[in-house]
């Protein structure tokens, strides 16, 4: 036994005493059994959700009140619907909600809030029932499903790693390539080590279905961050894997022509903190990466755990990696 | 019939005899789902070691406690599979080490970024785990750091460490040897005798 070992064991004993002193094991256990998120859970913030509901309620009430004021006017009843006809604001699907898609034109408030005092100062109260459905218009989000991909490693599928022992790999967000009559969509399917290029089968036909072509990159290499594309169609992707000298793990910035994804146009060793990546961060060396060749198609291995690029089991949650988190079912593009 | 073996090689589920459950605790346990019962034993047995492991690796008591709890949460959510393993304790240790590696890597980069800023001192983690030994251990490369922390905190043998880290025994021996050598150099070789 060396002196170092003695010092190490003494330090560990002291730290263990500190970490267990005052810690209520039963309370910690209860927290886990209750499923108390405690850490690293991404749930909607309850207070924020409450504020949003309150704001939506106030907005609806305001619309109803303004509508009521408008109906109080002595104008013929037939004009009323035109005055309170809502104006629809087109919003992106991600932000559309019934509460924020309807506004009432300003002239409604102006014509009803300023009565003609010279003629009659008496406020005429007209009782009329206004249904919320008449003044609030619900707009369905506009979306077009270009293609549908299942979970897995078959052609046309997108891989979602099923792994609890590490952060599971999942596809990176689609990137739009502005070429062709209807454009092209590229997805880095990192769990399956391939690019998935979605294009319309017949670019000249607007109703033509979209299909995917896949281009694999080397085994053991992953796309480590969201790829981007410039207006010339050059794709930039940070790759990580045994790319350093002597097969050490390293980062490389690849530039690829979107038409020739099989062969990078350039592979530049990226630098971290002004040093070559394969020497700058020793923590990244020797750590097994996802996307190693597994015993069966679609299997992936990392850091001693094995996952499968397939549909997650019921009740399984995935950590964030890419923007397709919490996909409940098939992925719609 | 195949018996489950614990990390220390003993057969059967280890039952703590030094824990006396109060009536209240028994009532609480009786309300828990049956599937949680085996998990409770694992939690009570391992949480202290996991907290110490994670705190030593990350350098923060707060973060260490969170990581240990996170590892246990993952084990509970996947308990059907974890319970079927020969050594669930090894599984949760591997989860803690993977999580701690991610945290350590992130904190190193953040610290470097902060150090480049022209402002005072770099921020330190909340409630840090100080001490020369832990600072020296956290400066080791990943493989050496993980092997050494399991060796010192849990007093595990080479084979058990190899199982947790999913590497060969020879790799663990080499990592421990290098870790001792580097620790000796960092902590001052004058008062340190390195065993072969």
mmCIF file with all atom_site columns, N, CA, C and O in Angstrom, chain A residues 252-294:
data_model
loop_
_atom_site.group_PDB
_atom_site.id
_atom_site.type_symbol
_atom_site.label_atom_id
_atom_site.label_alt_id
_atom_site.label_comp_id
_atom_site.label_asym_id
_atom_site.label_entity_id
_atom_site.label_seq_id
_atom_site.pdbx_PDB_ins_code
_atom_site.Cartn_x
_atom_site.Cartn_y
_atom_site.Cartn_z
_atom_site.occupancy
_atom_site.B_iso_or_equiv
_atom_site.pdbx_formal_charge
_atom_site.auth_seq_id
_atom_site.auth_comp_id
_atom_site.auth_asym_id
_atom_site.auth_atom_id
_atom_site.pdbx_PDB_model_num
ATOM 1   N N  . UNK A 1 252 ? -13.659 17.177 -36.248 1.00 0.00 ? 252 UNK A N  1
ATOM 2   C CA . UNK A 1 252 ? -13.292 17.718 -37.554 1.00 0.00 ? 252 UNK A CA 1
ATOM 3   C C  . UNK A 1 252 ? -14.486 18.480 -38.105 1.00 0.00 ? 252 UNK A C  1
ATOM 4   O O  . UNK A 1 252 ? -15.641 18.049 -37.943 1.00 0.00 ? 252 UNK A O  1
ATOM 5   N N  . UNK A 1 253 ? -14.191 19.603 -38.730 1.00 0.00 ? 253 UNK A N  1
ATOM 6   C CA . UNK A 1 253 ? -15.237 20.353 -39.422 1.00 0.00 ? 253 UNK A CA 1
ATOM 7   C C  . UNK A 1 253 ? -15.248 19.898 -40.870 1.00 0.00 ? 253 UNK A C  1
ATOM 8   O O  . UNK A 1 253 ? -14.257 20.064 -41.583 1.00 0.00 ? 253 UNK A O  1
ATOM 9   N N  . UNK A 1 254 ? -16.346 19.285 -41.274 1.00 0.00 ? 254 UNK A N  1
ATOM 10  C CA . UNK A 1 254 ? -16.469 18.821 -42.647 1.00 0.00 ? 254 UNK A CA 1
ATOM 11  C C  . UNK A 1 254 ? -17.315 19.811 -43.444 1.00 0.00 ? 254 UNK A C  1
ATOM 12  O O  . UNK A 1 254 ? -18.339 20.290 -42.946 1.00 0.00 ? 254 UNK A O  1
ATOM 13  N N  . UNK A 1 255 ? -16.869 20.078 -44.648 1.00 0.00 ? 255 UNK A N  1
ATOM 14  C CA . UNK A 1 255 ? -17.709 20.822 -45.574 1.00 0.00 ? 255 UNK A CA 1
ATOM 15  C C  . UNK A 1 255 ? -18.066 19.882 -46.708 1.00 0.00 ? 255 UNK A C  1
ATOM 16  O O  . UNK A 1 255 ? -17.198 19.192 -47.248 1.00 0.00 ? 255 UNK A O  1
ATOM 17  N N  . UNK A 1 256 ? -19.336 19.839 -47.028 1.00 0.00 ? 256 UNK A N  1
ATOM 18  C CA . UNK A 1 256 ? -19.809 18.898 -48.033 1.00 0.00 ? 256 UNK A CA 1
ATOM 19  C C  . UNK A 1 256 ? -20.710 19.614 -49.032 1.00 0.00 ? 256 UNK A C  1
ATOM 20  O O  . UNK A 1 256 ? -21.496 20.483 -48.645 1.00 0.00 ? 256 UNK A O  1
ATOM 21  N N  . UNK A 1 257 ? -20.565 19.234 -50.276 1.00 0.00 ? 257 UNK A N  1
ATOM 22  C CA . UNK A 1 257 ? -21.533 19.676 -51.281 1.00 0.00 ? 257 UNK A CA 1
ATOM 23  C C  . UNK A 1 257 ? -22.776 18.812 -51.112 1.00 0.00 ? 257 UNK A C  1
ATOM 24  O O  . UNK A 1 257 ? -22.672 17.591 -51.009 1.00 0.00 ? 257 UNK A O  1
ATOM 25  N N  . UNK A 1 258 ? -23.930 19.429 -51.089 1.00 0.00 ? 258 UNK A N  1
ATOM 26  C CA . UNK A 1 258 ? -25.137 18.657 -50.791 1.00 0.00 ? 258 UNK A CA 1
ATOM 27  C C  . UNK A 1 258 ? -25.422 17.606 -51.862 1.00 0.00 ? 258 UNK A C  1
ATOM 28  O O  . UNK A 1 258 ? -26.157 16.662 -51.626 1.00 0.00 ? 258 UNK A O  1
ATOM 29  N N  . UNK A 1 259 ? -24.808 17.788 -53.060 1.00 0.00 ? 259 UNK A N  1
ATOM 30  C CA . UNK A 1 259 ? -25.022 16.772 -54.085 1.00 0.00 ? 259 UNK A CA 1
ATOM 31  C C  . UNK A 1 259 ? -24.031 15.622 -53.934 1.00 0.00 ? 259 UNK A C  1
ATOM 32  O O  . UNK A 1 259 ? -24.196 14.569 -54.524 1.00 0.00 ? 259 UNK A O  1
ATOM 33  N N  . UNK A 1 260 ? -22.966 15.827 -53.173 1.00 0.00 ? 260 UNK A N  1
ATOM 34  C CA . UNK A 1 260 ? -21.907 14.816 -53.022 1.00 0.00 ? 260 UNK A CA 1
ATOM 35  C C  . UNK A 1 260 ? -21.637 14.600 -51.533 1.00 0.00 ? 260 UNK A C  1
ATOM 36  O O  . UNK A 1 260 ? -20.559 14.885 -51.039 1.00 0.00 ? 260 UNK A O  1
ATOM 37  N N  . UNK A 1 261 ? -22.631 14.092 -50.860 1.00 0.00 ? 261 UNK A N  1
ATOM 38  C CA . UNK A 1 261 ? -22.489 13.940 -49.418 1.00 0.00 ? 261 UNK A CA 1
ATOM 39  C C  . UNK A 1 261 ? -21.564 12.795 -49.041 1.00 0.00 ? 261 UNK A C  1
ATOM 40  O O  . UNK A 1 261 ? -21.097 12.711 -47.903 1.00 0.00 ? 261 UNK A O  1
ATOM 41  N N  . UNK A 1 262 ? -21.315 11.898 -49.982 1.00 0.00 ? 262 UNK A N  1
ATOM 42  C CA . UNK A 1 262 ? -20.478 10.733 -49.653 1.00 0.00 ? 262 UNK A CA 1
ATOM 43  C C  . UNK A 1 262 ? -19.038 11.139 -49.416 1.00 0.00 ? 262 UNK A C  1
ATOM 44  O O  . UNK A 1 262 ? -18.324 10.497 -48.637 1.00 0.00 ? 262 UNK A O  1
ATOM 45  N N  . UNK A 1 263 ? -18.588 12.191 -50.065 1.00 0.00 ? 263 UNK A N  1
ATOM 46  C CA . UNK A 1 263 ? -17.195 12.583 -49.958 1.00 0.00 ? 263 UNK A CA 1
ATOM 47  C C  . UNK A 1 263 ? -17.109 14.031 -49.498 1.00 0.00 ? 263 UNK A C  1
ATOM 48  O O  . UNK A 1 263 ? -17.565 14.930 -50.207 1.00 0.00 ? 263 UNK A O  1
ATOM 49  N N  . UNK A 1 264 ? -16.550 14.264 -48.326 1.00 0.00 ? 264 UNK A N  1
ATOM 50  C CA . UNK A 1 264 ? -16.409 15.651 -47.871 1.00 0.00 ? 264 UNK A CA 1
ATOM 51  C C  . UNK A 1 264 ? -15.515 16.454 -48.807 1.00 0.00 ? 264 UNK A C  1
ATOM 52  O O  . UNK A 1 264 ? -14.482 15.946 -49.267 1.00 0.00 ? 264 UNK A O  1
ATOM 53  N N  . UNK A 1 265 ? -15.921 17.668 -49.100 1.00 0.00 ? 265 UNK A N  1
ATOM 54  C CA . UNK A 1 265 ? -15.080 18.529 -49.917 1.00 0.00 ? 265 UNK A CA 1
ATOM 55  C C  . UNK A 1 265 ? -13.832 18.934 -49.148 1.00 0.00 ? 265 UNK A C  1
ATOM 56  O O  . UNK A 1 265 ? -12.749 19.068 -49.705 1.00 0.00 ? 265 UNK A O  1
ATOM 57  N N  . UNK A 1 266 ? -14.008 19.108 -47.826 1.00 0.00 ? 266 UNK A N  1
ATOM 58  C CA . UNK A 1 266 ? -12.874 19.478 -46.973 1.00 0.00 ? 266 UNK A CA 1
ATOM 59  C C  . UNK A 1 266 ? -13.069 18.840 -45.611 1.00 0.00 ? 266 UNK A C  1
ATOM 60  O O  . UNK A 1 266 ? -14.188 18.696 -45.130 1.00 0.00 ? 266 UNK A O  1
ATOM 61  N N  . UNK A 1 267 ? -11.959 18.434 -44.994 1.00 0.00 ? 267 UNK A N  1
ATOM 62  C CA . UNK A 1 267 ? -11.984 17.958 -43.619 1.00 0.00 ? 267 UNK A CA 1
ATOM 63  C C  . UNK A 1 267 ? -10.929 18.750 -42.859 1.00 0.00 ? 267 UNK A C  1
ATOM 64  O O  . UNK A 1 267 ? -9.742  18.546 -43.053 1.00 0.00 ? 267 UNK A O  1
ATOM 65  N N  . UNK A 1 268 ? -11.365 19.659 -42.031 1.00 0.00 ? 268 UNK A N  1
ATOM 66  C CA . UNK A 1 268 ? -10.425 20.491 -41.284 1.00 0.00 ? 268 UNK A CA 1
ATOM 67  C C  . UNK A 1 268 ? -10.475 20.116 -39.822 1.00 0.00 ? 268 UNK A C  1
ATOM 68  O O  . UNK A 1 268 ? -11.547 20.049 -39.228 1.00 0.00 ? 268 UNK A O  1
ATOM 69  N N  . UNK A 1 269 ? -9.325  19.844 -39.239 1.00 0.00 ? 269 UNK A N  1
ATOM 70  C CA . UNK A 1 269 ? -9.279  19.583 -37.808 1.00 0.00 ? 269 UNK A CA 1
ATOM 71  C C  . UNK A 1 269 ? -9.689  20.850 -37.080 1.00 0.00 ? 269 UNK A C  1
ATOM 72  O O  . UNK A 1 269 ? -9.093  21.899 -37.259 1.00 0.00 ? 269 UNK A O  1
ATOM 73  N N  . UNK A 1 270 ? -10.715 20.740 -36.295 1.00 0.00 ? 270 UNK A N  1
ATOM 74  C CA . UNK A 1 270 ? -11.127 21.914 -35.542 1.00 0.00 ? 270 UNK A CA 1
ATOM 75  C C  . UNK A 1 270 ? -10.199 22.094 -34.345 1.00 0.00 ? 270 UNK A C  1
ATOM 76  O O  . UNK A 1 270 ? -9.454  21.203 -33.975 1.00 0.00 ? 270 UNK A O  1
ATOM 77  N N  . UNK A 1 271 ? -10.243 23.244 -33.789 1.00 0.00 ? 271 UNK A N  1
ATOM 78  C CA . UNK A 1 271 ? -9.400  23.503 -32.627 1.00 0.00 ? 271 UNK A CA 1
ATOM 79  C C  . UNK A 1 271 ? -10.264 23.867 -31.444 1.00 0.00 ? 271 UNK A C  1
ATOM 80  O O  . UNK A 1 271 ? -11.325 24.456 -31.583 1.00 0.00 ? 271 UNK A O  1
ATOM 81  N N  . UNK A 1 272 ? -9.819  23.464 -30.288 1.00 0.00 ? 272 UNK A N  1
ATOM 82  C CA . UNK A 1 272 ? -10.470 23.867 -29.052 1.00 0.00 ? 272 UNK A CA 1
ATOM 83  C C  . UNK A 1 272 ? -9.441  24.621 -28.246 1.00 0.00 ? 272 UNK A C  1
ATOM 84  O O  . UNK A 1 272 ? -8.352  24.120 -27.997 1.00 0.00 ? 272 UNK A O  1
ATOM 85  N N  . UNK A 1 273 ? -9.778  25.807 -27.864 1.00 0.00 ? 273 UNK A N  1
ATOM 86  C CA . UNK A 1 273 ? -8.877  26.621 -27.065 1.00 0.00 ? 273 UNK A CA 1
ATOM 87  C C  . UNK A 1 273 ? -7.504  26.754 -27.719 1.00 0.00 ? 273 UNK A C  1
ATOM 88  O O  . UNK A 1 273 ? -6.466  26.612 -27.084 1.00 0.00 ? 273 UNK A O  1
ATOM 89  N N  . UNK A 1 274 ? -7.522  26.939 -29.009 1.00 0.00 ? 274 UNK A N  1
ATOM 90  C CA . UNK A 1 274 ? -6.306  27.184 -29.793 1.00 0.00 ? 274 UNK A CA 1
ATOM 91  C C  . UNK A 1 274 ? -5.354  25.991 -29.813 1.00 0.00 ? 274 UNK A C  1
ATOM 92  O O  . UNK A 1 274 ? -4.184  26.123 -30.064 1.00 0.00 ? 274 UNK A O  1
ATOM 93  N N  . UNK A 1 275 ? -5.826  24.836 -29.492 1.00 0.00 ? 275 UNK A N  1
ATOM 94  C CA . UNK A 1 275 ? -4.982  23.651 -29.589 1.00 0.00 ? 275 UNK A CA 1
ATOM 95  C C  . UNK A 1 275 ? -5.679  22.630 -30.474 1.00 0.00 ? 275 UNK A C  1
ATOM 96  O O  . UNK A 1 275 ? -6.907  22.629 -30.552 1.00 0.00 ? 275 UNK A O  1
ATOM 97  N N  . UNK A 1 276 ? -4.930  21.746 -31.101 1.00 0.00 ? 276 UNK A N  1
ATOM 98  C CA . UNK A 1 276 ? -5.596  20.704 -31.882 1.00 0.00 ? 276 UNK A CA 1
ATOM 99  C C  . UNK A 1 276 ? -6.551  19.920 -30.991 1.00 0.00 ? 276 UNK A C  1
ATOM 100 O O  . UNK A 1 276 ? -6.252  19.641 -29.834 1.00 0.00 ? 276 UNK A O  1
ATOM 101 N N  . UNK A 1 277 ? -7.707  19.596 -31.550 1.00 0.00 ? 277 UNK A N  1
ATOM 102 C CA . UNK A 1 277 ? -8.758  19.000 -30.723 1.00 0.00 ? 277 UNK A CA 1
ATOM 103 C C  . UNK A 1 277 ? -8.323  17.679 -30.107 1.00 0.00 ? 277 UNK A C  1
ATOM 104 O O  . UNK A 1 277 ? -8.709  17.352 -28.998 1.00 0.00 ? 277 UNK A O  1
ATOM 105 N N  . UNK A 1 278 ? -7.507  16.911 -30.813 1.00 0.00 ? 278 UNK A N  1
ATOM 106 C CA . UNK A 1 278 ? -7.194  15.593 -30.273 1.00 0.00 ? 278 UNK A CA 1
ATOM 107 C C  . UNK A 1 278 ? -6.178  15.676 -29.137 1.00 0.00 ? 278 UNK A C  1
ATOM 108 O O  . UNK A 1 278 ? -5.869  14.678 -28.519 1.00 0.00 ? 278 UNK A O  1
ATOM 109 N N  . UNK A 1 279 ? -5.689  16.861 -28.862 1.00 0.00 ? 279 UNK A N  1
ATOM 110 C CA . UNK A 1 279 ? -4.808  16.984 -27.700 1.00 0.00 ? 279 UNK A CA 1
ATOM 111 C C  . UNK A 1 279 ? -5.371  17.955 -26.667 1.00 0.00 ? 279 UNK A C  1
ATOM 112 O O  . UNK A 1 279 ? -4.916  17.981 -25.542 1.00 0.00 ? 279 UNK A O  1
ATOM 113 N N  . UNK A 1 280 ? -6.353  18.718 -27.071 1.00 0.00 ? 280 UNK A N  1
ATOM 114 C CA . UNK A 1 280 ? -6.816  19.759 -26.166 1.00 0.00 ? 280 UNK A CA 1
ATOM 115 C C  . UNK A 1 280 ? -7.678  19.210 -25.039 1.00 0.00 ? 280 UNK A C  1
ATOM 116 O O  . UNK A 1 280 ? -7.654  19.720 -23.942 1.00 0.00 ? 280 UNK A O  1
ATOM 117 N N  . UNK A 1 281 ? -8.413  18.189 -25.301 1.00 0.00 ? 281 UNK A N  1
ATOM 118 C CA . UNK A 1 281 ? -9.403  17.771 -24.329 1.00 0.00 ? 281 UNK A CA 1
ATOM 119 C C  . UNK A 1 281 ? -9.224  16.290 -24.025 1.00 0.00 ? 281 UNK A C  1
ATOM 120 O O  . UNK A 1 281 ? -9.847  15.442 -24.658 1.00 0.00 ? 281 UNK A O  1
ATOM 121 N N  . UNK A 1 282 ? -8.354  15.970 -23.103 1.00 0.00 ? 282 UNK A N  1
ATOM 122 C CA . UNK A 1 282 ? -8.100  14.555 -22.852 1.00 0.00 ? 282 UNK A CA 1
ATOM 123 C C  . UNK A 1 282 ? -9.340  13.814 -22.369 1.00 0.00 ? 282 UNK A C  1
ATOM 124 O O  . UNK A 1 282 ? -9.419  12.603 -22.467 1.00 0.00 ? 282 UNK A O  1
ATOM 125 N N  . UNK A 1 283 ? -10.345 14.578 -21.874 1.00 0.00 ? 283 UNK A N  1
ATOM 126 C CA . UNK A 1 283 ? -11.530 13.892 -21.389 1.00 0.00 ? 283 UNK A CA 1
ATOM 127 C C  . UNK A 1 283 ? -12.290 13.210 -22.517 1.00 0.00 ? 283 UNK A C  1
ATOM 128 O O  . UNK A 1 283 ? -13.073 12.310 -22.283 1.00 0.00 ? 283 UNK A O  1
ATOM 129 N N  . UNK A 1 284 ? -12.083 13.701 -23.737 1.00 0.00 ? 284 UNK A N  1
ATOM 130 C CA . UNK A 1 284 ? -12.832 13.105 -24.825 1.00 0.00 ? 284 UNK A CA 1
ATOM 131 C C  . UNK A 1 284 ? -12.141 11.867 -25.369 1.00 0.00 ? 284 UNK A C  1
ATOM 132 O O  . UNK A 1 284 ? -12.738 11.124 -26.123 1.00 0.00 ? 284 UNK A O  1
ATOM 133 N N  . UNK A 1 285 ? -10.887 11.678 -25.006 1.00 0.00 ? 285 UNK A N  1
ATOM 134 C CA . UNK A 1 285 ? -10.193 10.519 -25.554 1.00 0.00 ? 285 UNK A CA 1
ATOM 135 C C  . UNK A 1 285 ? -10.585 9.267  -24.777 1.00 0.00 ? 285 UNK A C  1
ATOM 136 O O  . UNK A 1 285 ? -10.792 9.305  -23.576 1.00 0.00 ? 285 UNK A O  1
ATOM 137 N N  . UNK A 1 286 ? -10.636 8.179  -25.468 1.00 0.00 ? 286 UNK A N  1
ATOM 138 C CA . UNK A 1 286 ? -10.887 6.918  -24.818 1.00 0.00 ? 286 UNK A CA 1
ATOM 139 C C  . UNK A 1 286 ? -12.331 6.710  -24.413 1.00 0.00 ? 286 UNK A C  1
ATOM 140 O O  . UNK A 1 286 ? -12.683 5.680  -23.868 1.00 0.00 ? 286 UNK A O  1
ATOM 141 N N  . UNK A 1 287 ? -13.171 7.685  -24.683 1.00 0.00 ? 287 UNK A N  1
ATOM 142 C CA . UNK A 1 287 ? -14.579 7.527  -24.321 1.00 0.00 ? 287 UNK A CA 1
ATOM 143 C C  . UNK A 1 287 ? -15.305 6.986  -25.534 1.00 0.00 ? 287 UNK A C  1
ATOM 144 O O  . UNK A 1 287 ? -15.311 7.599  -26.594 1.00 0.00 ? 287 UNK A O  1
ATOM 145 N N  . UNK A 1 288 ? -15.909 5.849  -25.354 1.00 0.00 ? 288 UNK A N  1
ATOM 146 C CA . UNK A 1 288 ? -16.568 5.240  -26.499 1.00 0.00 ? 288 UNK A CA 1
ATOM 147 C C  . UNK A 1 288 ? -17.733 6.097  -26.959 1.00 0.00 ? 288 UNK A C  1
ATOM 148 O O  . UNK A 1 288 ? -18.446 6.662  -26.144 1.00 0.00 ? 288 UNK A O  1
ATOM 149 N N  . UNK A 1 289 ? -17.881 6.152  -28.219 1.00 0.00 ? 289 UNK A N  1
ATOM 150 C CA . UNK A 1 289 ? -18.941 6.978  -28.775 1.00 0.00 ? 289 UNK A CA 1
ATOM 151 C C  . UNK A 1 289 ? -20.065 6.114  -29.286 1.00 0.00 ? 289 UNK A C  1
ATOM 152 O O  . UNK A 1 289 ? -19.913 4.929  -29.545 1.00 0.00 ? 289 UNK A O  1
ATOM 153 N N  . UNK A 1 290 ? -21.165 6.757  -29.415 1.00 0.00 ? 290 UNK A N  1
ATOM 154 C CA . UNK A 1 290 ? -22.323 6.099  -29.979 1.00 0.00 ? 290 UNK A CA 1
ATOM 155 C C  . UNK A 1 290 ? -22.038 5.801  -31.451 1.00 0.00 ? 290 UNK A C  1
ATOM 156 O O  . UNK A 1 290 ? -21.083 6.289  -32.021 1.00 0.00 ? 290 UNK A O  1
ATOM 157 N N  . UNK A 1 291 ? -22.849 5.039  -32.051 1.00 0.00 ? 291 UNK A N  1
ATOM 158 C CA . UNK A 1 291 ? -22.792 4.777  -33.479 1.00 0.00 ? 291 UNK A CA 1
ATOM 159 C C  . UNK A 1 291 ? -21.674 3.817  -33.856 1.00 0.00 ? 291 UNK A C  1
ATOM 160 O O  . UNK A 1 291 ? -21.338 3.710  -35.021 1.00 0.00 ? 291 UNK A O  1
ATOM 161 N N  . UNK A 1 292 ? -21.072 3.131  -32.934 1.00 0.00 ? 292 UNK A N  1
ATOM 162 C CA . UNK A 1 292 ? -20.166 2.067  -33.314 1.00 0.00 ? 292 UNK A CA 1
ATOM 163 C C  . UNK A 1 292 ? -20.988 0.940  -33.921 1.00 0.00 ? 292 UNK A C  1
ATOM 164 O O  . UNK A 1 292 ? -22.168 0.803  -33.664 1.00 0.00 ? 292 UNK A O  1
ATOM 165 N N  . UNK A 1 293 ? -20.351 0.136  -34.740 1.00 0.00 ? 293 UNK A N  1
ATOM 166 C CA . UNK A 1 293 ? -21.097 -0.927 -35.394 1.00 0.00 ? 293 UNK A CA 1
ATOM 167 C C  . UNK A 1 293 ? -21.570 -1.932 -34.354 1.00 0.00 ? 293 UNK A C  1
ATOM 168 O O  . UNK A 1 293 ? -20.787 -2.466 -33.590 1.00 0.00 ? 293 UNK A O  1
ATOM 169 N N  . UNK A 1 294 ? -22.824 -2.175 -34.283 1.00 0.00 ? 294 UNK A N  1
ATOM 170 C CA . UNK A 1 294 ? -23.377 -3.117 -33.329 1.00 0.00 ? 294 UNK A CA 1
ATOM 171 C C  . UNK A 1 294 ? -23.500 -4.499 -33.939 1.00 0.00 ? 294 UNK A C  1
ATOM 172 O O  . UNK A 1 294 ? -23.208 -4.702 -35.111 1.00 0.00 ? 294 UNK A O  1
#
